PDB file of C-alpha atoms in Angstrom:
ATOM      1  CA  MET I 137     143.985 -26.181 208.343  1.00 53.00           C
ATOM      2  CA  ASN I 138     144.745 -26.630 212.047  1.00 78.00           C
ATOM      3  CA  SER I 139     143.554 -24.022 214.523  1.00 91.00           C
ATOM      4  CA  LYS I 140     146.984 -22.664 215.478  1.00 95.00           C
ATOM      5  CA  LEU I 141     147.900 -22.125 211.858  1.00 97.00           C
ATOM      6  CA  GLN I 142     144.594 -20.447 211.102  1.00 97.00           C
ATOM      7  CA  THR I 143     144.974 -18.241 214.174  1.00 97.00           C
ATOM      8  CA  SER I 144     148.463 -17.222 213.068  1.00 98.00           C
ATOM      9  CA  ILE I 145     147.160 -16.315 209.609  1.00 98.00           C
ATOM     10  CA  GLU I 146     144.354 -14.213 211.047  1.00 98.00           C
ATOM     11  CA  ASN I 147     146.959 -12.451 213.161  1.00 98.00           C
ATOM     12  CA  LEU I 148     148.979 -11.685 210.029  1.00 98.00           C
ATOM     13  CA  TYR I 149     145.926 -10.053 208.487  1.00 98.00           C
ATOM     14  CA  SER I 150     145.429  -7.997 211.637  1.00 98.00           C
ATOM     15  CA  VAL I 151     149.042  -6.930 212.137  1.00 98.00           C
ATOM     16  CA  PHE I 152     149.720  -6.064 208.498  1.00 98.00           C
ATOM     17  CA  ALA I 153     146.366  -4.357 207.846  1.00 98.00           C
ATOM     18  CA  LYS I 154     148.096  -0.982 208.268  1.00 98.00           C
ATOM     19  CA  TYR I 155     149.787  -1.424 204.890  1.00 98.00           C
ATOM     20  CA  PRO I 156     147.270  -0.319 202.252  1.00 97.00           C
ATOM     21  CA  LEU I 157     146.979  -1.528 198.705  1.00 97.00           C
ATOM     22  CA  ASN I 158     148.952   0.558 196.239  1.00 97.00           C
ATOM     23  CA  PRO I 159     147.120   0.173 192.912  1.00 96.00           C
ATOM     24  CA  HIS I 160     149.988   1.891 191.105  1.00 96.00           C
ATOM     25  CA  MET I 161     153.018  -0.103 192.216  1.00 96.00           C
ATOM     26  CA  ASP I 162     156.190   0.795 190.362  1.00 95.00           C
ATOM     27  CA  GLY I 163     158.112  -1.835 188.480  1.00 94.00           C
ATOM     28  CA  SER I 164     160.811  -2.476 185.974  1.00 93.00           C
ATOM     29  CA  PRO I 165     160.286  -0.666 182.661  1.00 91.00           C
ATOM     30  CA  LEU I 166     160.801  -4.051 181.047  1.00 91.00           C
ATOM     31  CA  HIS I 167     157.431  -5.161 182.440  1.00 91.00           C
ATOM     32  CA  SER I 168     155.131  -4.087 179.624  1.00 92.00           C
ATOM     33  CA  ASP I 169     152.138  -5.625 181.415  1.00 94.00           C
ATOM     34  CA  LEU I 170     152.642  -3.698 184.659  1.00 95.00           C
ATOM     35  CA  LEU I 171     149.371  -1.770 184.372  1.00 95.00           C
ATOM     36  CA  ILE I 172     147.458  -4.995 183.824  1.00 96.00           C
ATOM     37  CA  TRP I 173     149.222  -6.685 186.738  1.00 96.00           C
ATOM     38  CA  ASN I 174     148.414  -3.809 189.091  1.00 96.00           C
ATOM     39  CA  ARG I 175     144.801  -3.748 187.934  1.00 96.00           C
ATOM     40  CA  THR I 176     144.473  -7.497 188.492  1.00 95.00           C
ATOM     41  CA  LEU I 177     145.571  -7.229 192.113  1.00 96.00           C
ATOM     42  CA  ALA I 178     143.282  -4.267 192.746  1.00 96.00           C
ATOM     43  CA  THR I 179     140.055  -5.803 191.432  1.00 93.00           C
ATOM     44  CA  ARG I 180     139.410  -8.181 194.350  1.00 95.00           C
ATOM     45  CA  PRO I 181     139.578  -8.006 198.139  1.00 97.00           C
ATOM     46  CA  LEU I 182     142.891  -9.247 199.525  1.00 98.00           C
ATOM     47  CA  ARG I 183     141.393 -12.449 200.935  1.00 97.00           C
ATOM     48  CA  GLU I 184     139.902 -13.356 197.566  1.00 97.00           C
ATOM     49  CA  LEU I 185     143.123 -13.199 195.579  1.00 98.00           C
ATOM     50  CA  SER I 186     144.034 -16.605 194.213  1.00 97.00           C
ATOM     51  CA  VAL I 187     147.261 -18.445 193.511  1.00 97.00           C
ATOM     52  CA  ASP I 188     146.977 -17.315 189.909  1.00 97.00           C
ATOM     53  CA  HIS I 189     146.385 -13.659 190.845  1.00 97.00           C
ATOM     54  CA  LEU I 190     149.532 -13.570 192.987  1.00 97.00           C
ATOM     55  CA  GLY I 191     151.640 -15.937 190.900  1.00 96.00           C
ATOM     56  CA  ILE I 192     153.664 -13.165 189.267  1.00 96.00           C
ATOM     57  CA  PHE I 193     153.706 -10.797 192.225  1.00 97.00           C
ATOM     58  CA  TYR I 194     155.164 -13.195 194.821  1.00 97.00           C
ATOM     59  CA  PHE I 195     158.057 -13.922 192.477  1.00 97.00           C
ATOM     60  CA  LYS I 196     158.871 -10.362 191.421  1.00 97.00           C
ATOM     61  CA  VAL I 197     157.985  -8.292 194.479  1.00 97.00           C
ATOM     62  CA  MET I 198     160.794  -6.043 195.755  1.00 97.00           C
ATOM     63  CA  THR I 199     163.105  -7.093 192.937  1.00 96.00           C
ATOM     64  CA  THR I 200     161.303  -5.787 189.850  1.00 96.00           C
ATOM     65  CA  TRP I 201     157.809  -4.916 191.093  1.00 97.00           C
ATOM     66  CA  GLY I 202     156.638  -3.097 194.206  1.00 96.00           C
ATOM     67  CA  ASP I 203     158.467  -2.373 197.448  1.00 97.00           C
ATOM     68  CA  VAL I 204     158.636  -3.848 200.923  1.00 98.00           C
ATOM     69  CA  ASP I 205     155.415  -2.179 202.066  1.00 98.00           C
ATOM     70  CA  ASP I 206     153.621  -3.613 199.047  1.00 98.00           C
ATOM     71  CA  PHE I 207     154.960  -7.020 200.044  1.00 98.00           C
ATOM     72  CA  ARG I 208     153.703  -6.528 203.579  1.00 98.00           C
ATOM     73  CA  HIS I 209     150.241  -5.670 202.272  1.00 98.00           C
ATOM     74  CA  PHE I 210     149.993  -8.977 200.412  1.00 98.00           C
ATOM     75  CA  LEU I 211     151.976 -11.075 202.916  1.00 98.00           C
ATOM     76  CA  PRO I 212     148.929 -12.392 204.837  1.00 98.00           C
ATOM     77  CA  ARG I 213     147.284 -13.723 201.681  1.00 98.00           C
ATOM     78  CA  ILE I 214     150.543 -15.132 200.314  1.00 98.00           C
ATOM     79  CA  SER I 215     151.058 -16.879 203.655  1.00 98.00           C
ATOM     80  CA  GLU I 216     147.503 -18.204 203.690  1.00 98.00           C
ATOM     81  CA  LEU I 217     147.892 -19.683 200.225  1.00 98.00           C
ATOM     82  CA  LEU I 218     151.262 -21.217 201.095  1.00 98.00           C
ATOM     83  CA  ALA I 219     149.616 -22.931 204.054  1.00 97.00           C
ATOM     84  CA  THR I 220     147.444 -24.969 201.670  1.00 96.00           C
ATOM     85  CA  LEU I 221     150.653 -26.696 200.506  1.00 96.00           C
ATOM     86  CA  ASP I 222     149.195 -26.599 197.007  1.00 94.00           C
ATOM     87  CA  THR I 223     150.201 -23.378 195.250  1.00 95.00           C
ATOM     88  CA  GLY I 224     152.513 -24.608 192.528  1.00 94.00           C
ATOM     89  CA  TRP I 225     154.814 -21.738 193.538  1.00 96.00           C
ATOM     90  CA  GLU I 226     158.513 -21.939 194.323  1.00 96.00           C
ATOM     91  CA  GLU I 227     158.261 -22.151 198.102  1.00 96.00           C
ATOM     92  CA  TRP I 228     161.881 -21.150 198.581  1.00 96.00           C
ATOM     93  CA  VAL I 229     161.357 -17.960 196.580  1.00 96.00           C
ATOM     94  CA  ALA I 230     158.088 -17.121 198.325  1.00 97.00           C
ATOM     95  CA  LEU I 231     159.507 -17.448 201.829  1.00 97.00           C
ATOM     96  CA  ASP I 232     162.905 -16.018 200.964  1.00 97.00           C
ATOM     97  CA  LYS I 233     161.133 -12.735 200.205  1.00 98.00           C
ATOM     98  CA  LEU I 234     161.043 -12.318 203.988  1.00 98.00           C
ATOM     99  CA  ARG I 235     164.827 -12.295 204.060  1.00 96.00           C
ATOM    100  CA  TYR I 236     164.964 -10.009 201.044  1.00 96.00           C
ATOM    101  CA  GLY I 237     162.648  -7.601 202.850  1.00 98.00           C
ATOM    102  CA  HIS I 238     164.801  -7.756 206.023  1.00 98.00           C
ATOM    103  CA  TRP I 239     161.821  -8.896 208.089  1.00 98.00           C
ATOM    104  CA  GLN I 240     163.896  -9.208 211.259  1.00 97.00           C
ATOM    105  CA  THR I 241     164.248  -5.409 211.268  1.00 98.00           C
ATOM    106  CA  TRP I 242     160.478  -4.870 211.136  1.00 98.00           C
ATOM    107  CA  PRO I 243     158.488  -3.803 214.217  1.00 98.00           C
ATOM    108  CA  VAL I 244     158.411  -6.486 216.905  1.00 98.00           C
ATOM    109  CA  SER I 245     154.696  -7.149 216.456  1.00 98.00           C
ATOM    110  CA  GLU I 246     155.298  -7.915 212.782  1.00 98.00           C
ATOM    111  CA  GLN I 247     158.296 -10.131 213.504  1.00 98.00           C
ATOM    112  CA  ASN I 248     156.313 -12.073 216.100  1.00 98.00           C
ATOM    113  CA  ALA I 249     153.390 -12.521 213.721  1.00 98.00           C
ATOM    114  CA  VAL I 250     155.704 -13.946 211.064  1.00 98.00           C
ATOM    115  CA  LYS I 251     157.448 -16.247 213.550  1.00 98.00           C
ATOM    116  CA  ASP I 252     154.144 -17.563 214.877  1.00 98.00           C
ATOM    117  CA  TYR I 253     153.005 -18.319 211.341  1.00 98.00           C
ATOM    118  CA  LEU I 254     156.228 -20.064 210.342  1.00 98.00           C
ATOM    119  CA  LEU I 255     156.184 -22.161 213.506  1.00 98.00           C
ATOM    120  CA  ALA I 256     152.554 -23.157 212.960  1.00 97.00           C
ATOM    121  CA  LEU I 257     153.292 -24.025 209.336  1.00 97.00           C
ATOM    122  CA  TRP I 258     156.267 -26.109 210.468  1.00 97.00           C
ATOM    123  CA  ASN I 259     154.062 -28.078 212.847  1.00 96.00           C
ATOM    124  CA  LYS I 260     151.540 -28.699 210.078  1.00 95.00           C
ATOM    125  CA  LEU I 261     154.291 -30.039 207.827  1.00 95.00           C
ATOM    126  CA  LEU I 262     155.467 -32.410 210.535  1.00 95.00           C
ATOM    127  CA  TYR I 263     152.186 -33.707 211.824  1.00 94.00           C
ATOM    128  CA  THR I 264     149.365 -33.442 209.310  1.00 93.00           C
ATOM    129  CA  ASP I 265     148.539 -36.813 207.789  1.00 91.00           C
ATOM    130  CA  LEU I 266     147.455 -35.261 204.486  1.00 91.00           C
ATOM    131  CA  GLU I 267     149.246 -36.858 201.554  1.00 92.00           C
ATOM    132  CA  ILE I 268     149.910 -33.453 200.044  1.00 94.00           C
ATOM    133  CA  ALA I 269     152.296 -32.752 202.931  1.00 94.00           C
ATOM    134  CA  ASP I 270     154.345 -35.803 201.935  1.00 94.00           C
ATOM    135  CA  ALA I 271     154.877 -34.297 198.502  1.00 92.00           C
ATOM    136  CA  ALA I 272     155.417 -30.741 199.751  1.00 95.00           C
ATOM    137  CA  PHE I 273     157.756 -31.444 202.642  1.00 96.00           C
ATOM    138  CA  SER I 274     161.044 -31.586 200.735  1.00 94.00           C
ATOM    139  CA  ASP I 275     160.435 -28.098 199.350  1.00 95.00           C
ATOM    140  CA  TYR I 276     158.837 -26.424 202.370  1.00 97.00           C
ATOM    141  CA  PHE I 277     161.259 -27.766 204.979  1.00 96.00           C
ATOM    142  CA  PRO I 278     164.448 -26.097 203.670  1.00 95.00           C
ATOM    143  CA  ALA I 279     162.503 -22.952 202.777  1.00 96.00           C
ATOM    144  CA  ILE I 280     161.315 -22.527 206.364  1.00 97.00           C
ATOM    145  CA  MET I 281     164.734 -23.384 207.774  1.00 96.00           C
ATOM    146  CA  ASN I 282     166.159 -20.665 205.518  1.00 95.00           C
ATOM    147  CA  VAL I 283     164.098 -17.884 207.108  1.00 96.00           C
ATOM    148  CA  TYR I 284     163.156 -18.972 210.636  1.00 97.00           C
ATOM    149  CA  PRO I 285     165.569 -17.392 213.138  1.00 96.00           C
ATOM    150  CA  ASP I 286     165.803 -20.352 215.532  1.00 97.00           C
ATOM    151  CA  VAL I 287     166.718 -23.492 213.598  1.00 96.00           C
ATOM    152  CA  LYS I 288     167.414 -25.403 216.809  1.00 96.00           C
ATOM    153  CA  LEU I 289     163.824 -24.867 217.929  1.00 97.00           C
ATOM    154  CA  LEU I 290     162.491 -26.319 214.679  1.00 97.00           C
ATOM    155  CA  LEU I 291     164.718 -29.362 215.085  1.00 97.00           C
ATOM    156  CA  SER I 292     163.773 -29.809 218.748  1.00 97.00           C
ATOM    157  CA  ILE I 293     160.119 -29.992 217.713  1.00 96.00           C
ATOM    158  CA  TRP I 294     160.956 -32.619 215.120  1.00 97.00           C
ATOM    159  CA  SER I 295     162.936 -34.570 217.738  1.00 96.00           C
ATOM    160  CA  GLU I 296     159.699 -35.350 219.569  1.00 93.00           C
ATOM    161  CA  PHE I 297     158.494 -37.569 216.684  1.00 93.00           C
ATOM    162  CA  LYS I 298     154.922 -37.279 217.895  1.00 89.00           C
ATOM    163  CA  SER I 299     153.451 -39.102 214.934  1.00 91.00           C
ATOM    164  CA  PRO I 300     154.511 -41.700 212.336  1.00 93.00           C
ATOM    165  CA  VAL I 301     154.326 -39.119 209.548  1.00 95.00           C
ATOM    166  CA  SER I 302     157.088 -37.058 211.159  1.00 95.00           C
ATOM    167  CA  ILE I 303     159.319 -40.137 210.978  1.00 96.00           C
ATOM    168  CA  LYS I 304     158.314 -41.025 207.433  1.00 95.00           C
ATOM    169  CA  ARG I 305     159.017 -37.493 206.253  1.00 96.00           C
ATOM    170  CA  LEU I 306     162.473 -37.587 207.806  1.00 97.00           C
ATOM    171  CA  ILE I 307     163.185 -40.909 206.099  1.00 96.00           C
ATOM    172  CA  ASP I 308     161.950 -39.618 202.752  1.00 96.00           C
ATOM    173  CA  PHE I 309     163.844 -36.326 202.956  1.00 96.00           C
ATOM    174  CA  VAL I 310     167.166 -37.969 203.799  1.00 96.00           C
ATOM    175  CA  ASP I 311     166.624 -40.723 201.237  1.00 94.00           C
ATOM    176  CA  ARG I 312     166.115 -38.131 198.506  1.00 92.00           C
ATOM    177  CA  ASN I 313     168.903 -35.812 199.626  1.00 93.00           C
ATOM    178  CA  ALA I 314     171.477 -37.927 201.462  1.00 92.00           C
ATOM    179  CA  ASP I 315     174.485 -36.731 199.495  1.00 93.00           C
ATOM    180  CA  MET I 316     173.520 -33.119 200.014  1.00 94.00           C
ATOM    181  CA  VAL I 317     172.427 -33.129 203.669  1.00 93.00           C
ATOM    182  CA  ILE I 318     175.059 -35.553 204.974  1.00 92.00           C
ATOM    183  CA  GLY I 319     177.853 -35.140 202.463  1.00 90.00           C
ATOM    184  CA  SER I 320     177.654 -31.415 201.739  1.00 93.00           C
ATOM    185  CA  LYS I 321     175.706 -30.400 204.873  1.00 94.00           C
ATOM    186  CA  ARG I 322     173.235 -28.413 202.809  1.00 94.00           C
ATOM    187  CA  LEU I 323     169.444 -28.439 202.766  1.00 94.00           C
ATOM    188  CA  SER I 324     168.901 -27.057 199.284  1.00 92.00           C
ATOM    189  CA  VAL I 325     170.756 -26.031 196.173  1.00 89.00           C
ATOM    190  CA  PHE I 326     169.455 -22.542 196.950  1.00 89.00           C
ATOM    191  CA  ASP I 327     171.156 -22.309 200.358  1.00 87.00           C
ATOM    192  CA  LYS I 328     172.559 -18.848 201.065  1.00 81.00           C
ATOM    193  CA  ASP I 329     173.448 -19.444 204.705  1.00 88.00           C
ATOM    194  CA  ALA I 330     175.446 -22.531 205.663  1.00 92.00           C
ATOM    195  CA  GLU I 331     174.251 -22.685 209.262  1.00 93.00           C
ATOM    196  CA  PRO I 332     170.847 -24.412 208.808  1.00 95.00           C
ATOM    197  CA  GLY I 333     172.373 -27.240 206.783  1.00 95.00           C
ATOM    198  CA  ILE I 334     175.217 -27.716 209.254  1.00 95.00           C
ATOM    199  CA  LEU I 335     172.856 -27.716 212.236  1.00 96.00           C
ATOM    200  CA  PHE I 336     170.511 -30.190 210.549  1.00 96.00           C
ATOM    201  CA  SER I 337     173.355 -32.536 209.622  1.00 95.00           C
ATOM    202  CA  HIS I 338     174.725 -32.438 213.169  1.00 95.00           C
ATOM    203  CA  TRP I 339     171.254 -32.992 214.657  1.00 96.00           C
ATOM    204  CA  LEU I 340     170.532 -35.857 212.300  1.00 96.00           C
ATOM    205  CA  THR I 341     173.730 -37.759 212.997  1.00 95.00           C
ATOM    206  CA  ASN I 342     174.087 -37.249 216.740  1.00 94.00           C
ATOM    207  CA  LYS I 343     173.725 -40.204 219.089  1.00 95.00           C
ATOM    208  CA  THR I 344     170.542 -38.936 220.713  1.00 95.00           C
ATOM    209  CA  ILE I 345     168.574 -38.915 217.461  1.00 96.00           C
ATOM    210  CA  ILE I 346     170.017 -42.256 216.395  1.00 96.00           C
ATOM    211  CA  GLU I 347     169.067 -43.798 219.732  1.00 96.00           C
ATOM    212  CA  THR I 348     165.576 -42.294 219.530  1.00 96.00           C
ATOM    213  CA  LEU I 349     165.042 -43.662 216.019  1.00 96.00           C
ATOM    214  CA  THR I 350     166.392 -47.062 217.081  1.00 96.00           C
ATOM    215  CA  THR I 351     163.922 -47.190 219.966  1.00 96.00           C
ATOM    216  CA  ILE I 352     161.084 -46.277 217.600  1.00 96.00           C
ATOM    217  CA  PHE I 353     162.192 -49.030 215.230  1.00 95.00           C
ATOM    218  CA  PHE I 354     162.148 -51.736 217.900  1.00 95.00           C
ATOM    219  CA  GLN I 355     158.810 -50.495 219.247  1.00 93.00           C
ATOM    220  CA  ASN I 356     157.263 -50.640 215.789  1.00 91.00           C
ATOM    221  CA  PRO I 357     158.915 -53.547 213.944  1.00 91.00           C
ATOM    222  CA  GLU I 358     155.857 -54.109 211.740  1.00 91.00           C
ATOM    223  CA  ALA I 359     155.407 -50.460 210.737  1.00 91.00           C
ATOM    224  CA  GLU I 360     155.245 -49.771 207.014  1.00 92.00           C
ATOM    225  CA  TYR I 361     158.352 -47.618 207.306  1.00 93.00           C
ATOM    226  CA  ALA I 362     160.371 -50.139 209.391  1.00 95.00           C
ATOM    227  CA  THR I 363     162.670 -51.332 206.603  1.00 95.00           C
ATOM    228  CA  GLN I 364     163.440 -47.801 205.466  1.00 96.00           C
ATOM    229  CA  LEU I 365     163.978 -46.671 209.048  1.00 96.00           C
ATOM    230  CA  SER I 366     166.455 -49.494 209.609  1.00 96.00           C
ATOM    231  CA  SER I 367     168.415 -48.385 206.540  1.00 96.00           C
ATOM    232  CA  LEU I 368     168.392 -44.786 207.741  1.00 96.00           C
ATOM    233  CA  ILE I 369     169.678 -45.790 211.182  1.00 96.00           C
ATOM    234  CA  GLN I 370     172.529 -47.752 209.619  1.00 96.00           C
ATOM    235  CA  LEU I 371     173.464 -44.751 207.471  1.00 95.00           C
ATOM    236  CA  LEU I 372     173.410 -42.395 210.445  1.00 96.00           C
ATOM    237  CA  GLU I 373     175.420 -44.778 212.621  1.00 95.00           C
ATOM    238  CA  ALA I 374     178.083 -45.070 209.932  1.00 94.00           C
ATOM    239  CA  THR I 375     178.185 -41.303 209.518  1.00 93.00           C
ATOM    240  CA  ASN I 376     178.387 -40.762 213.258  1.00 90.00           C
ATOM    241  CA  LYS I 377     181.238 -43.214 213.558  1.00 87.00           C
ATOM    242  CA  ALA I 378     183.122 -41.635 210.647  1.00 84.00           C
ATOM    243  CA  THR I 379     182.708 -38.083 211.921  1.00 79.00           C
ATOM    244  CA  ASN I 380     182.678 -38.752 215.684  1.00 67.00           C
ATOM    245  CA  VAL I 381     179.463 -36.723 216.148  1.00 52.00           C
ATOM    246  CA  ASP I 382     178.346 -36.688 219.790  1.00 57.00           C
TER     247      ASP I 382
END
């Protein structure tokens, strides 16, 4: 885990330490195992809770188990596990809990801690050369775009294309989701807000990005992704011409 991401996670632990564990969290009466679930989360220190320990909680918190303060207690550990890119969780659901908990109304220190984490996680997704990020990107990318308050900043970071993996992940994401991101201007079937998808589609098909990708292609004609990049450029040029995107 890169240093900025680890620092942001440690800051989450520090900022949200004021929210204590509630070993008796309320839940839906339909949850017959509620006592067992609460006991499971109370038997280990927060930092030692595993993906399996939190696998039910992250999904049900604030809807049918616990409240927003309970979520804030576990948020640092949930965030730390998400940063491994290997939880087996529904990333959209896990991060969308921030929206459900109205995190942009929280104290400024808490909002800043969350933003720093999301930004550091975004940079890891773009630039780590770990293969697991290739597999995780298509799920994490729209989930982060769904909750981060400045979509244009995320896209401006991507525009730098600092490493080949950031290009390959763009190619792969569009290849898998072309009809949705270009045709429907959506990032995910779970989209609740249209703006991120519209901004991404406009960013992707504007002349500046096309020209940048074209330059990268001619500078790296023997790259393993060259053929796929050429196909992507042709698609974006055709889309730009059809929609007159500047």
